[in-house]
Amino acid sequence: MFFEGSEKKVEVIVRAGSVDLRTLGREFWSTVVQKANATILSVIQNDACDAYLLSESSLFVWRDRILMITCGVTALVDAVLHVLEHFDTDDLLFFCYQRKNEYIPSLQKSSFEEDIRKLQKHLPGKAYRLGSLDSHHYYLYHLEKEYQAQPEDTTSELLMYHIMGPTADFLRTPNQTADETRRRLQIETFLPGFQIDDYQFDPFGYSLNAIRGDRYATIHITPQSENSYVSFESNLDMEQEGSALFAHFVELLQPGSWDLMTFNCNPSLARVHATKRISFCELGLDCGFEIRYQHYQTRENTDIKAYKL
Amino acid sequence: MFFEGSEKKVEVIVRAGSVDLRTLGREFWSTVVQKANATILSVIQNDACDAYLLSESSLFVWRDRILMITCGVTALVDAVLHVLEHFDTDDLLFFCYQRKNEYIPSLQKSSFEEDIRKLQKHLPGKAYRLGSLDSHHYYLYHLEKEYQAQPEDTTSELLMYHIMGPTADFLRTPNQTADETRRRLQIETFLPGFQIDDYQFDPFGYSLNAIRGDRYATIHITPQSENSYVSFESNLDMEQEGSALFAHFVELLQPGSWDLMTFNCNPSLARVHATKRISFCELGLDCGFEIRYQHYQTRENTDIKAYKL
């Protein structure tokens, strides 16, 4: 019953005028998703973006950029290689491939090091690790090319571990509905005006894509008590909206520990109570992004029992 | 330059009268050690025990029991299998094989799961994990057989991560001497009356074996800043002596986090300052040992920089 919630992620930005990524169409993106061993469950669209909900996480496609996030034992790197075959490297303005350390790395099809050996054949890049090897950490490989990000191009990832409390108990009860999960998460309140697409997995698990103009948010929940993991990621301006959003999720899901990974923003965490930061890393990438990785512990993990293998 | 400090460990107790393990001699134990891809550096002896200092950690041999600890990328399980070939399983009273989660598990020759699949062919046992998969955790496989441990048969392991401060800086300076390292660690003060054998590795690293009657203590230091790790293990009565010893090492080495694994004892940690427990597991084994695993965080790990791979 083990399911790896920890995600792999890729973001690609192409040169304006080189290709409109949305025109490649669902069939193309369906093949890309299949290369990662995932499938498309559904799609929502607006003027700016196509948001695909996947069997393992999400794919967002804008005219000039894609963001793909996959969890489980998916092979995101193979999907990325398939995408790269269709583009001249000169047309890539920005490329960043990331992996959160997994709960059980030995179950993965490849290590981060193996992934970057494949990517390096196509793209000159640099790889980094943020955070400590003996605890939560984050790997990142990015194209070594100068790039000037737009001011509104910020990303925040809130990664929550060991959730507990009534909402966690609800999420761990089999056969919930997406409507009820969405209501419990208070999505309409905290993501006002967003078009929503969500899915309740059987027997557990929940995914949500949300888009409003060129803004996105996505939530993925693995509630199983031994290895619970909930991610919330968005390009909303978190210096404005993050404090309330992060406080909401941390209060609701009561994670034993949580990480915040930010690109070109530094949201206030003043409203998030009772936490102790145990790791912090900053990194300025050559491609113009300032990354901050922070790992917080909220309490003693009393829910971790000796586990019979 | 990466060196894995995290250790594998095995403890075996044989039935009185079945064999005197010490009489098997250095040649036999040298072969055992070689099976793990380690070598014997030196040995000290007293009436109760032979203590071998290894290229990767330590081996202690008493008449009726052995304790072997190895770090790096050693294959302790292969050494164990070689030992098991020489004994009738009926003559084993107690068997316990342990692995601390490694900093970089992918560099290991085998996973814990692979090790226990090998062991299960020889010994019926049960496997457990203590601690959380996304942080420090400890694996244990033990022979499923009732056993009544002697009252003085207690073990404590203090495992320290991310050491800092003047002693850590000293340990990270190449080409120190064992004499100076031993003096800095104040071994004579904290292990009075013990016979000592120690070794300073080139350019870094330090190992120490200490015996007094049937009591032992062993220290292994991997000081490298990205993955520093120091272990102190002993069968001293830590409910009497542990408070001062643990406070000494934590004060001296200033670990960012540390774990305490105890068998049949529960030392006071009152004198260890400024720590926050973030994980705790208790487990009573069928073989009569009460295990407690505790993971403490002492500070924000400010020494963890973004690391270029």
GROMACS .gro file of C-alpha atoms in nm, chain A residues 2 101-106 111-113 116 125-137 139-140 161-162 226-227 257 276-283 295 297-302 304-309, chain B residues 2 101-106 111-113 116 125-137 139-140 161-162 226-227 257 276-283 295 297-302 304-309:
model
  104
    2PHE     CA    1   0.304   0.232   0.000
  101ASN     CA    2   1.411   1.340  -0.164
  102GLU     CA    3   1.175   1.045  -0.156
  103TYR     CA    4   1.046   0.857   0.147
  104ILE     CA    5   1.179   0.534  -0.012
  105PRO     CA    6   1.435   0.623  -0.281
  106SER     CA    7   1.516   0.257  -0.350
  111SER     CA    8   1.820   0.836  -0.885
  112PHE     CA    9   1.855   1.210  -0.938
  113GLU     CA   10   2.219   1.151  -1.040
  116ILE     CA   11   2.095   1.435  -1.468
  125GLY     CA   12   2.350   2.250  -1.672
  126LYS     CA   13   2.439   2.266  -1.310
  127ALA     CA   14   2.304   2.048  -1.030
  128TYR     CA   15   2.254   2.139  -0.668
  129ARG     CA   16   2.125   1.991  -0.347
  130LEU     CA   17   1.948   2.208  -0.094
  131GLY     CA   18   1.897   2.086   0.260
  132SER     CA   19   2.074   1.812   0.445
  133LEU     CA   20   2.122   1.454   0.325
  134ASP     CA   21   2.007   1.308   0.658
  135SER     CA   22   1.676   1.492   0.646
  136HIS     CA   23   1.452   1.665   0.393
  137HIS     CA   24   1.643   1.784   0.089
  139TYR     CA   25   1.771   1.835  -0.584
  140LEU     CA   26   1.774   2.077  -0.875
  161TYR     CA   27   0.472   1.576   0.604
  162HIS     CA   28   0.299   1.367   0.872
  226GLU     CA   29   0.310   0.609   0.763
  227ASN     CA   30   0.421   0.843   0.487
  257SER     CA   31   0.714   1.902   0.953
  276LYS     CA   32   1.085   2.575   1.448
  277ARG     CA   33   1.306   2.609   1.143
  278ILE     CA   34   1.568   2.337   1.136
  279SER     CA   35   1.723   2.395   0.795
  280PHE     CA   36   1.758   2.686   0.557
  281CYS     CA   37   1.940   2.717   0.224
  282GLU     CA   38   1.960   3.005  -0.023
  283LEU     CA   39   2.087   2.976  -0.377
  295HIS     CA   40   1.250   2.302   0.655
  297GLN     CA   41   0.940   2.111   1.242
  298THR     CA   42   0.613   2.180   1.422
  299ARG     CA   43   0.611   1.915   1.693
  300GLU     CA   44   0.749   1.586   1.807
  301ASN     CA   45   0.637   1.322   1.559
  302THR     CA   46   0.439   1.118   1.809
  304ILE     CA   47   0.566   0.744   1.424
  305LYS     CA   48   0.539   0.397   1.572
  306ALA     CA   49   0.790   0.117   1.537
  307TYR     CA   50   0.695  -0.028   1.200
  308LYS     CA   51   0.704  -0.399   1.131
  309LEU     CA   52   0.851  -0.464   0.785
  311PHE     CA   53   3.225   1.127   0.060
  410ASN     CA   54   1.960   0.496   0.756
  411GLU     CA   55   2.256   0.614   0.549
  412TYR     CA   56   2.330   0.966   0.429
  413ILE     CA   57   2.350   0.826   0.072
  414PRO     CA   58   2.177   0.484   0.061
  415SER     CA   59   2.227   0.451  -0.316
  420SER     CA   60   1.957  -0.226   0.111
  421PHE     CA   61   1.835  -0.342   0.450
  422GLU     CA   62   1.556  -0.531   0.275
  425ILE     CA   63   1.720  -0.946   0.559
  434GLY     CA   64   1.326  -1.332   1.241
  435LYS     CA   65   1.126  -1.015   1.249
  436ALA     CA   66   1.224  -0.680   1.099
  437TYR     CA   67   1.130  -0.335   1.222
  438ARG     CA   68   1.189   0.027   1.138
  439LEU     CA   69   1.208   0.283   1.417
  440GLY     CA   70   1.180   0.653   1.334
  441SER     CA   71   1.039   0.821   1.030
  442LEU     CA   72   1.132   0.745   0.670
  443ASP     CA   73   1.173   1.114   0.585
  444SER     CA   74   1.425   1.168   0.862
  445HIS     CA   75   1.659   0.965   1.083
  446HIS     CA   76   1.547   0.607   1.118
  448TYR     CA   77   1.627  -0.078   1.089
  449LEU     CA   78   1.647  -0.389   1.302
  470TYR     CA   79   2.508   1.453   1.316
  471HIS     CA   80   2.639   1.786   1.187
  535GLU     CA   81   2.876   1.791   0.457
  536ASN     CA   82   2.796   1.463   0.630
  566SER     CA   83   2.087   1.668   1.568
  585LYS     CA   84   1.407   1.933   2.118
  586ARG     CA   85   1.291   1.578   2.065
  587ILE     CA   86   1.132   1.537   1.724
  588SER     CA   87   1.083   1.162   1.713
  589PHE     CA   88   1.044   0.882   1.964
  590CYS     CA   89   0.975   0.512   1.918
  591GLU     CA   90   0.954   0.230   2.170
  592LEU     CA   91   0.956  -0.137   2.083
  604HIS     CA   92   1.581   1.175   1.764
  606GLN     CA   93   1.731   1.848   1.712
  607THR     CA   94   1.954   2.098   1.889
  608ARG     CA   95   1.946   2.397   1.654
  609GLU     CA   96   1.875   2.517   1.305
  610ASN     CA   97   2.129   2.352   1.076
  611THR     CA   98   2.288   2.675   0.957
  613ILE     CA   99   2.398   2.328   0.544
  614LYS     CA  100   2.476   2.528   0.230
  615ALA     CA  101   2.337   2.467  -0.116
  616TYR     CA  102   2.569   2.195  -0.242
  617LYS     CA  103   2.687   2.183  -0.603
  618LEU     CA  104   2.683   1.824  -0.727
   0.00000   0.00000   0.00000
